[in-house]
Short mmCIF file of C-alpha atoms and ligand atoms in Angstrom, two decimals:
data_model
loop_
_atom_site.label_atom_id
_atom_site.label_comp_id
_atom_site.label_asym_id
_atom_site.label_seq_id
_atom_site.Cartn_x
_atom_site.Cartn_y
_atom_site.Cartn_z
CA MET A 1 116.71 79.88 100.09
CA PRO A 2 118.17 79.11 96.75
CA THR A 3 120.40 81.59 94.54
CA LYS A 4 118.12 83.52 91.82
CA LEU A 5 118.96 83.81 88.62
CA THR A 6 118.06 86.67 86.23
CA ILE A 7 119.12 85.55 82.64
CA LEU A 8 118.12 88.88 80.37
CA ALA A 9 118.26 88.48 76.75
CA ASP A 10 119.14 92.25 76.59
CA PRO A 11 122.26 92.72 78.48
CA ARG A 12 122.11 96.47 78.59
CA ALA A 13 120.52 98.00 81.86
CA GLY A 14 117.14 99.81 82.11
CA LEU A 15 117.79 103.44 82.89
CA SER A 16 114.60 103.96 84.94
CA GLY A 17 116.15 101.13 87.10
CA LEU A 18 119.27 103.29 87.91
CA ALA A 19 119.50 105.10 90.94
CA PRO A 20 119.99 109.14 90.46
CA GLY A 21 123.95 109.28 91.01
CA ALA A 22 124.72 106.16 88.46
CA LEU A 23 124.15 107.81 85.71
CA GLU A 24 125.75 110.90 86.73
CA ALA A 25 128.73 108.52 87.17
CA TRP A 26 128.39 107.06 83.79
CA PHE A 27 128.92 110.26 82.53
CA THR A 28 131.58 111.69 85.02
CA GLU A 29 133.82 108.95 83.53
CA ARG A 30 133.20 110.09 80.23
CA GLY A 31 134.33 113.36 80.65
CA GLU A 32 130.85 114.55 80.62
CA PRO A 33 128.92 117.34 82.55
CA ALA A 34 126.97 116.07 85.69
CA TYR A 35 124.02 117.70 83.92
CA ARG A 36 123.93 115.30 81.36
CA ALA A 37 122.36 112.99 83.72
CA ARG A 38 119.69 115.30 84.53
CA GLN A 39 118.88 115.64 80.67
CA VAL A 40 118.50 112.02 80.64
CA ALA A 41 116.32 111.70 83.55
CA ASP A 42 114.26 114.61 82.62
CA ALA A 43 113.83 112.63 78.80
CA VAL A 44 113.05 109.12 80.73
CA TRP A 45 110.61 110.79 83.78
CA GLY A 46 109.31 114.24 82.56
CA GLY A 47 109.32 113.29 78.54
CA ASN A 48 108.37 109.49 79.19
CA ALA A 49 110.91 108.91 76.66
CA THR A 50 111.07 104.99 75.20
CA SER A 51 114.58 105.87 73.21
CA ALA A 52 117.41 107.73 72.87
CA ALA A 53 115.83 109.79 70.09
CA ASP A 54 113.37 111.17 72.90
CA ALA A 55 116.42 112.52 74.52
CA ARG A 56 116.43 115.72 72.49
CA THR A 57 118.47 118.04 74.34
CA LEU A 58 121.69 115.39 74.00
CA PRO A 59 124.09 115.72 71.22
CA ALA A 60 123.73 112.70 68.60
CA ALA A 61 127.02 111.04 69.35
CA LEU A 62 126.01 110.68 72.95
CA ARG A 63 122.41 109.72 72.40
CA ASP A 64 124.09 106.85 70.08
CA GLU A 65 126.34 105.68 72.85
CA LEU A 66 123.38 106.13 75.65
CA GLU A 67 121.40 103.74 73.35
CA ALA A 68 124.43 101.13 73.06
CA THR A 69 124.63 101.04 76.80
CA PHE A 70 121.25 101.49 78.41
CA ARG A 71 117.28 100.36 77.42
CA PHE A 72 115.25 103.41 77.62
CA ASP A 73 112.45 100.98 78.08
CA THR A 74 112.63 97.37 78.86
CA VAL A 75 109.23 96.55 77.71
CA THR A 76 109.50 95.13 74.25
CA ASP A 77 105.84 94.81 73.18
CA THR A 78 102.62 95.20 74.73
CA GLU A 79 98.83 93.82 74.06
CA LEU A 80 96.15 95.93 75.23
CA ARG A 81 92.25 94.29 76.31
CA LEU A 82 89.73 96.79 77.15
CA SER A 83 87.04 95.54 79.22
CA ASP A 84 84.14 96.85 81.45
CA GLY A 85 83.26 99.62 78.71
CA GLY A 86 86.70 100.92 78.70
CA LEU A 87 87.47 101.27 82.57
CA THR A 88 89.40 98.79 82.76
CA GLU A 89 92.49 98.04 80.67
CA LYS A 90 94.64 94.76 80.50
CA ALA A 91 98.36 95.11 79.32
CA LEU A 92 100.18 92.06 78.52
CA HIS A 93 104.06 93.09 78.44
CA ARG A 94 106.55 91.06 76.77
CA LEU A 95 109.91 91.36 78.13
CA ALA A 96 113.48 91.23 76.46
CA ASP A 97 114.18 87.35 77.47
CA GLY A 98 110.48 86.54 76.14
CA ALA A 99 109.11 86.55 79.51
CA LEU A 100 105.45 87.79 79.76
CA VAL A 101 104.03 89.92 82.31
CA GLU A 102 100.67 92.01 83.18
CA SER A 103 99.48 95.41 84.36
CA VAL A 104 96.10 96.58 84.88
CA LEU A 105 94.73 99.85 84.56
CA MET A 106 91.49 100.35 86.27
CA HIS A 107 89.56 103.98 85.83
CA TYR A 108 87.14 105.02 88.60
CA PRO A 109 85.28 108.40 87.71
CA ALA A 110 85.06 110.67 90.15
CA ARG A 111 81.83 110.19 92.89
CA GLY A 112 80.62 112.39 95.31
CA ARG A 113 83.65 113.86 96.98
CA GLN A 114 85.67 111.58 95.66
CA ARG A 115 88.13 112.73 92.62
CA GLU A 116 88.43 110.52 89.76
CA ARG A 117 91.24 107.79 90.18
CA HIS A 118 93.46 106.00 87.91
CA THR A 119 94.89 102.85 89.86
CA LEU A 120 97.58 100.63 88.02
CA CYS A 121 97.82 97.08 88.97
CA ILE A 122 101.63 96.15 88.46
CA SER A 123 103.77 92.62 88.63
CA SER A 124 106.95 92.06 90.54
CA GLN A 125 107.87 88.79 89.21
CA ALA A 126 107.15 86.57 86.13
CA GLY A 127 105.18 83.99 87.42
CA CYS A 128 105.07 83.35 91.34
CA ALA A 129 106.77 80.48 93.21
CA VAL A 130 103.69 80.54 96.18
CA GLY A 131 101.43 78.60 94.16
CA CYS A 132 98.08 79.61 95.66
CA PRO A 133 95.74 77.21 93.57
CA PHE A 134 93.14 79.97 93.25
CA CYS A 135 95.70 82.04 91.18
CA ALA A 136 96.25 81.81 87.76
CA THR A 137 100.18 83.02 88.18
CA GLY A 138 100.25 80.51 91.01
CA GLU A 139 99.33 78.05 88.23
CA LEU A 140 102.18 79.47 85.96
CA GLY A 141 104.90 78.72 88.37
CA PHE A 142 107.99 80.78 88.60
CA THR A 143 109.73 82.08 85.65
CA ARG A 144 112.11 84.96 87.44
CA ASP A 145 112.14 88.09 89.65
CA LEU A 146 111.69 91.51 87.43
CA GLU A 147 114.75 94.16 87.74
CA THR A 148 113.66 97.19 88.61
CA ALA A 149 113.30 99.18 85.60
CA GLU A 150 110.89 96.16 84.33
CA ILE A 151 108.71 96.94 87.32
CA VAL A 152 108.69 100.87 86.70
CA ASP A 153 108.20 100.52 83.19
CA GLN A 154 104.96 99.12 83.44
CA VAL A 155 104.18 102.30 85.24
CA ARG A 156 105.74 104.49 82.54
CA HIS A 157 103.88 102.35 80.07
CA ALA A 158 100.18 103.24 81.78
CA ALA A 159 101.49 107.02 82.23
CA ARG A 160 101.96 107.39 78.80
CA ARG A 161 98.63 106.02 77.72
CA LEU A 162 97.31 108.35 80.69
CA ALA A 163 98.81 111.14 79.16
CA THR A 164 97.29 111.01 75.57
CA THR A 165 93.79 111.98 77.40
CA GLU A 166 96.01 114.34 79.76
CA LYS A 167 95.41 112.04 82.86
CA ARG A 168 97.67 110.99 85.59
CA LEU A 169 98.28 107.65 87.33
CA THR A 170 96.88 108.47 90.79
CA ASN A 171 97.92 105.05 92.57
CA VAL A 172 99.90 102.12 92.25
CA VAL A 173 99.34 98.90 93.77
CA PHE A 174 101.66 95.49 93.59
CA MET A 175 98.85 92.89 93.16
CA GLY A 176 99.40 91.68 89.54
CA MET A 177 101.95 88.72 89.01
CA GLY A 178 104.35 87.43 91.20
CA GLU A 179 105.05 87.93 95.38
CA PRO A 180 106.43 90.98 96.18
CA LEU A 181 108.21 90.51 99.54
CA LEU A 182 110.37 87.65 97.27
CA ASN A 183 111.83 90.50 95.65
CA LEU A 184 111.88 93.26 97.83
CA ASP A 185 115.22 94.92 96.83
CA ARG A 186 113.88 95.55 93.60
CA VAL A 187 110.47 96.54 94.71
CA LEU A 188 112.01 98.72 97.08
CA GLU A 189 114.28 100.68 94.26
CA SER A 190 110.95 100.79 92.31
CA VAL A 191 108.81 102.43 95.06
CA ASP A 192 111.94 104.72 95.38
CA ALA A 193 111.79 105.76 91.81
CA LEU A 194 107.67 105.99 91.89
CA ASN A 195 108.02 107.89 94.95
CA ASP A 196 111.24 110.37 94.23
CA ARG A 197 110.09 113.82 93.35
CA HIS A 198 112.59 114.08 90.78
CA ARG A 199 111.68 110.63 89.04
CA PHE A 200 107.75 109.50 89.08
CA GLY A 201 106.67 111.52 91.86
CA LEU A 202 103.76 109.31 93.72
CA GLY A 203 103.57 110.11 97.06
CA ALA A 204 103.97 107.05 99.49
CA ARG A 205 100.52 107.08 100.51
CA HIS A 206 99.15 106.26 97.10
CA ILE A 207 101.58 103.04 96.77
CA THR A 208 100.01 99.52 98.14
CA VAL A 209 102.15 96.39 98.20
CA SER A 210 100.63 93.34 98.53
CA THR A 211 102.30 90.17 100.24
CA SER A 212 100.94 86.78 100.72
CA GLY A 213 102.81 86.66 103.93
CA VAL A 214 106.48 86.51 103.61
CA VAL A 215 107.07 87.23 107.34
CA PRO A 216 111.11 88.27 107.33
CA GLY A 217 109.69 90.80 104.49
CA ILE A 218 107.39 92.25 106.48
CA ARG A 219 109.92 92.82 109.33
CA ARG A 220 112.39 93.96 107.11
CA LEU A 221 109.97 96.59 106.08
CA THR A 222 108.72 97.50 109.65
CA ALA A 223 112.11 97.97 110.27
CA LEU A 224 112.78 100.39 107.53
CA GLY A 225 109.61 102.87 108.66
CA PRO A 226 106.44 103.43 106.79
CA GLN A 227 107.39 103.04 102.71
CA PHE A 228 103.90 102.20 101.23
CA THR A 229 100.28 100.90 102.49
CA LEU A 230 101.07 97.37 103.13
CA ALA A 231 98.41 94.76 102.21
CA VAL A 232 98.17 91.28 103.21
CA SER A 233 96.84 88.31 101.52
CA LEU A 234 94.69 86.21 104.55
CA HIS A 235 92.54 83.87 102.88
CA ALA A 236 91.85 82.34 105.90
CA ALA A 237 92.40 82.11 109.46
CA ARG A 238 92.78 78.52 110.07
CA ASP A 239 96.22 76.79 109.22
CA ALA A 240 94.89 74.01 108.02
CA LEU A 241 93.15 75.70 105.27
CA ARG A 242 95.56 78.32 105.18
CA ASP A 243 97.98 75.73 104.03
CA VAL A 244 96.34 74.78 101.11
CA LEU A 245 95.45 78.26 99.77
CA VAL A 246 98.52 79.89 100.42
CA PRO A 247 101.00 77.28 100.75
CA LEU A 248 103.82 79.56 102.08
CA ASN A 249 101.68 78.96 105.18
CA ARG A 250 103.47 75.68 106.01
CA ARG A 251 106.53 78.08 106.34
CA TRP A 252 105.37 80.92 108.02
CA PRO A 253 101.89 80.24 109.73
CA VAL A 254 98.89 82.86 110.16
CA ALA A 255 99.69 83.31 113.38
CA GLU A 256 103.05 84.58 112.83
CA VAL A 257 102.20 86.82 109.33
CA VAL A 258 99.37 88.39 111.83
CA GLU A 259 101.71 89.26 114.43
CA ALA A 260 104.16 91.01 111.80
CA ALA A 261 101.71 93.06 110.16
CA ARG A 262 100.32 94.17 113.85
CA ASP A 263 103.77 94.97 114.49
CA HIS A 264 104.00 96.68 111.38
CA ALA A 265 101.05 98.68 111.63
CA ARG A 266 102.17 99.56 115.36
CA ALA A 267 105.43 100.65 114.11
CA THR A 268 104.16 102.72 111.34
CA GLY A 269 100.83 103.84 112.50
CA ARG A 270 99.29 102.98 109.20
CA ARG A 271 96.60 100.07 109.16
CA VAL A 272 97.06 97.01 107.70
CA SER A 273 94.44 96.10 105.27
CA TYR A 274 94.12 91.96 104.52
CA GLU A 275 92.84 90.44 101.58
CA THR A 276 90.50 87.74 101.49
CA THR A 277 89.43 85.82 97.95
CA MET A 278 86.00 84.45 98.86
CA ILE A 279 85.86 81.07 97.59
CA GLY A 280 82.68 79.13 97.61
CA GLY A 281 82.10 76.36 99.98
CA VAL A 282 85.99 76.70 100.79
CA ASN A 283 86.66 79.31 102.85
CA ASP A 284 83.54 81.30 103.62
CA THR A 285 81.85 79.20 106.54
CA PRO A 286 80.56 80.46 109.50
CA VAL A 287 83.55 78.84 111.30
CA ASP A 288 86.03 80.68 108.94
CA ALA A 289 84.23 84.21 109.54
CA ARG A 290 84.32 83.28 113.28
CA ALA A 291 87.79 82.30 113.06
CA MET A 292 88.88 85.10 111.01
CA ALA A 293 86.81 87.44 113.91
CA ASP A 294 88.73 85.95 116.66
CA LEU A 295 92.07 86.59 114.65
CA LEU A 296 91.74 90.16 114.04
CA ARG A 297 89.50 91.37 117.05
CA GLY A 298 90.84 94.43 118.52
CA ASP A 299 93.41 95.12 115.68
CA HIS A 300 93.89 98.03 113.55
CA ALA A 301 93.02 96.67 110.63
CA HIS A 302 90.83 96.78 107.55
CA VAL A 303 89.60 93.66 105.75
CA ASN A 304 88.68 93.62 101.79
CA LEU A 305 86.43 90.76 100.74
CA ILE A 306 86.88 89.84 97.11
CA PRO A 307 84.63 87.31 95.75
CA MET A 308 87.23 84.87 93.51
CA ASN A 309 87.52 85.40 89.86
CA PRO A 310 87.21 82.25 87.80
CA VAL A 311 90.16 80.82 86.97
CA ALA A 312 90.51 77.75 84.66
CA HIS A 313 91.85 74.44 86.47
CA THR A 314 90.32 75.11 89.70
CA PRO A 315 87.23 73.32 90.95
CA TRP A 316 86.20 76.46 93.13
CA ALA A 317 83.98 79.72 92.11
CA ALA A 318 83.04 83.00 93.89
CA SER A 319 80.89 82.67 97.25
CA PRO A 320 77.31 83.66 96.75
CA ASP A 321 76.68 87.20 97.90
CA ASP A 322 74.45 86.51 100.67
CA VAL A 323 77.26 84.39 101.76
CA ILE A 324 79.96 87.19 101.60
CA GLU A 325 77.50 89.48 103.26
CA ARG A 326 76.96 87.01 106.01
CA PHE A 327 80.83 86.47 106.65
CA ALA A 328 81.26 90.49 106.47
CA SER A 329 78.62 90.99 109.13
CA THR A 330 80.54 88.41 111.57
CA LEU A 331 83.65 90.22 110.96
CA ARG A 332 81.84 93.43 111.30
CA GLY A 333 80.15 92.22 114.90
CA ALA A 334 83.38 91.76 116.53
CA GLY A 335 84.26 95.38 115.28
CA ILE A 336 86.74 94.70 112.23
CA GLN A 337 86.07 97.16 109.54
CA THR A 338 85.12 95.40 106.23
CA THR A 339 84.74 96.08 102.68
CA ILE A 340 83.10 93.97 100.08
CA ARG A 341 84.89 94.73 96.85
CA ARG A 342 83.39 94.27 93.41
CA ASN A 343 86.33 92.78 91.36
CA ARG A 344 87.05 94.25 88.03
CA GLY A 345 87.64 93.07 84.27
CA GLN A 346 86.55 89.81 84.84
CA GLU A 347 85.86 89.30 81.50
CA ILE A 348 89.41 89.80 80.29
CA GLY A 349 90.76 87.93 83.23
CA ALA A 350 91.81 90.82 85.00
CA ALA A 351 92.43 88.63 88.32
CA CYS A 352 96.17 87.78 89.25
CA GLY A 353 98.25 86.60 85.79
CA GLN A 354 95.15 85.08 84.00
CA LEU A 355 95.97 86.57 80.35
CA ALA A 356 99.84 85.34 80.85
CA ALA A 357 98.36 81.78 82.14
CA GLU A 358 96.17 81.65 78.89
CA ARG A 359 99.03 82.39 76.89
CA ALA A 360 100.91 79.25 78.70
CA GLY A 361 98.62 76.93 77.07
CA GLU A 362 96.13 74.73 78.41
CA PRO A 363 97.11 71.82 80.21
CA ALA A 364 96.08 68.27 79.36
CA PRO A 365 92.39 67.36 80.23
CA ALA A 366 93.78 64.45 82.55
CA VAL A 367 96.37 67.09 84.46
CA VAL A 368 93.89 69.40 85.48
CA ALA A 369 91.11 66.62 86.19
CA ARG A 370 93.80 65.10 88.95
CA ARG A 371 94.84 69.11 89.98
CA ARG A 372 90.93 69.40 90.52
CA ASP A 373 90.59 66.06 92.18
CA ARG A 374 93.35 66.65 94.74
CA LEU A 375 91.92 70.24 95.54
CA ILE A 376 88.57 68.94 96.70
CA ASP A 377 90.41 66.65 98.75
CA GLU A 378 93.03 69.00 100.13
CA SER A 379 89.83 71.68 101.09
CA ALA A 380 87.82 68.87 102.32
CA HIS A 381 90.62 67.39 104.87
CA ALA A 382 91.31 71.42 105.57
CA LEU A 383 87.34 72.28 106.61
CA ARG A 384 87.60 69.48 108.79
CA GLY A 385 90.64 70.88 110.20
CA GLU A 386 93.36 68.72 109.33
CA ARG A 387 96.62 69.91 108.33
CA SER A 388 98.45 69.11 104.94
CA HIS A 389 101.28 67.27 104.89
CA GLU A 390 102.84 68.31 101.25
CA PRO A 391 106.11 70.22 101.82
CA VAL A 392 106.87 74.07 101.47
CA PRO A 393 106.99 75.16 97.76
CA ALA A 394 110.21 75.39 95.99
CA GLY A 395 111.61 78.74 96.33
CA VAL A 396 110.01 79.96 99.09
CA GLY A 397 111.18 80.12 103.07
CA GLU A 398 115.00 79.52 103.91
N1 SAH B 1 101.52 87.73 95.62
C1 SAH B 1 100.93 88.97 96.39
C2 SAH B 1 100.55 89.91 95.52
C3 SAH B 1 99.64 89.83 93.88
S1 SAH B 1 98.53 88.79 94.02
C4 SAH B 1 99.70 87.99 97.06
O1 SAH B 1 99.53 87.24 97.19
O2 SAH B 1 99.42 89.08 97.77
C5 SAH B 1 97.13 89.87 94.48
C6 SAH B 1 95.93 89.50 94.68
O3 SAH B 1 95.23 88.73 93.92
C7 SAH B 1 95.73 88.60 96.26
O4 SAH B 1 95.10 89.50 97.15
C8 SAH B 1 95.60 87.33 95.83
O5 SAH B 1 94.80 86.74 96.56
C9 SAH B 1 94.20 87.97 94.84
N2 SAH B 1 93.87 86.98 93.57
C10 SAH B 1 94.54 86.12 93.04
N3 SAH B 1 93.92 85.26 92.27
C11 SAH B 1 92.72 85.47 92.56
C12 SAH B 1 91.46 85.43 92.03
N4 SAH B 1 91.37 83.88 91.27
N5 SAH B 1 90.05 86.02 92.23
C13 SAH B 1 90.34 86.72 92.83
N6 SAH B 1 91.44 87.37 93.89
C14 SAH B 1 92.77 86.73 93.51
FE1 SF4 B 2 101.57 84.37 93.82
FE2 SF4 B 2 100.15 86.30 94.91
FE3 SF4 B 2 99.06 84.65 92.87
FE4 SF4 B 2 99.65 83.48 95.61
S1 SF4 B 2 98.47 84.91 94.61
S2 SF4 B 2 100.32 82.51 93.66
S3 SF4 B 2 101.44 84.80 96.24
S4 SF4 B 2 100.83 86.15 93.27
#
């Protein structure tokens, strides 16, 4: 795997990404009592402070020194867009080096016995190297891994917004930009911070991490034991088609991904949840439904079928409702729990990476046309069961 470079325009470490002992060591080195670390942590996590000025319990001189060394907030600017009558809030965050990442906050009102929920979808990388053609982040390519604090600060930002109406975040899902299992150390550190009752304090069962199928990452998680709910983006059960839809399938074929997910479910006792973006005429055929049913039959699994959100530069659109219903019945007929999800925030481009993609500018019409033709051609080959000869994307796999 190529060496990763993270160039930050601001060299100060983000406070929310520090492990608890690190801040204590910083104060101890300065001859300050260890309880100062607690005061800062309370300001960051309890008070959701965005600058040293918010850490009022500390002496002014220490506040200045803290501000010179650390950042209370790694997000420099945020643009919000609302949709679904205010039920979906999409935030485009600018980071210190100008990189743009997004998070999406979805409000679900109480229904029957289910309490109201506030779910935040966050990014783990700026861009993504996997390059799934139906995904706007994939279209952008890879910029860089996010720092732990940059991941966690998306959550703190949403928590601050919710606090203005005395609401709390109930769920965090790593389903924004990036492939979390290709930035796994930082993702694990951020899950620790979110989970720790002295920091954010959100139960592991309320955290979901989605992967496009990085097998070594899934195996590493299995060895660690249950950390959060694992979701696997499946999209197709046949290698020929999955090679096109999830290009890292050329490195880790679907059978290996499902086997790793199965082992994870067995070891952790937690059901694996599979996501499938339903693309009209591409991965929604009866042949593909049967292939998926055969692949998952007998597994402790749950499949979510999600109609594709329209993304510019692809020739594709969501599968029609009746086709999705038929696909779901085939899976259910094989005893696989299946849910059809309604997609949220379509008009503000809540699907993975769309806002940031808009900002990146429109490619030239000729480039779009070439790309569309290639996708039509590749998916036609894939539907005939012919495997792709394209290489594994750069930056994915050893
Ligand atoms: N890289 C990880 C997590 C981020 S993507 C992964 O792929 O799992 C999160 C989810 O958004 C994935 O399930 C992906 O398939 C889905 N997604 C991406 N683009 C989409 C689109 N245009 N319409 C619907 N879902 C999309
Ligand atoms: Fe990356 Fe996930 Fe988008 Fe694929 S769907 S390009 S893995 S963010």
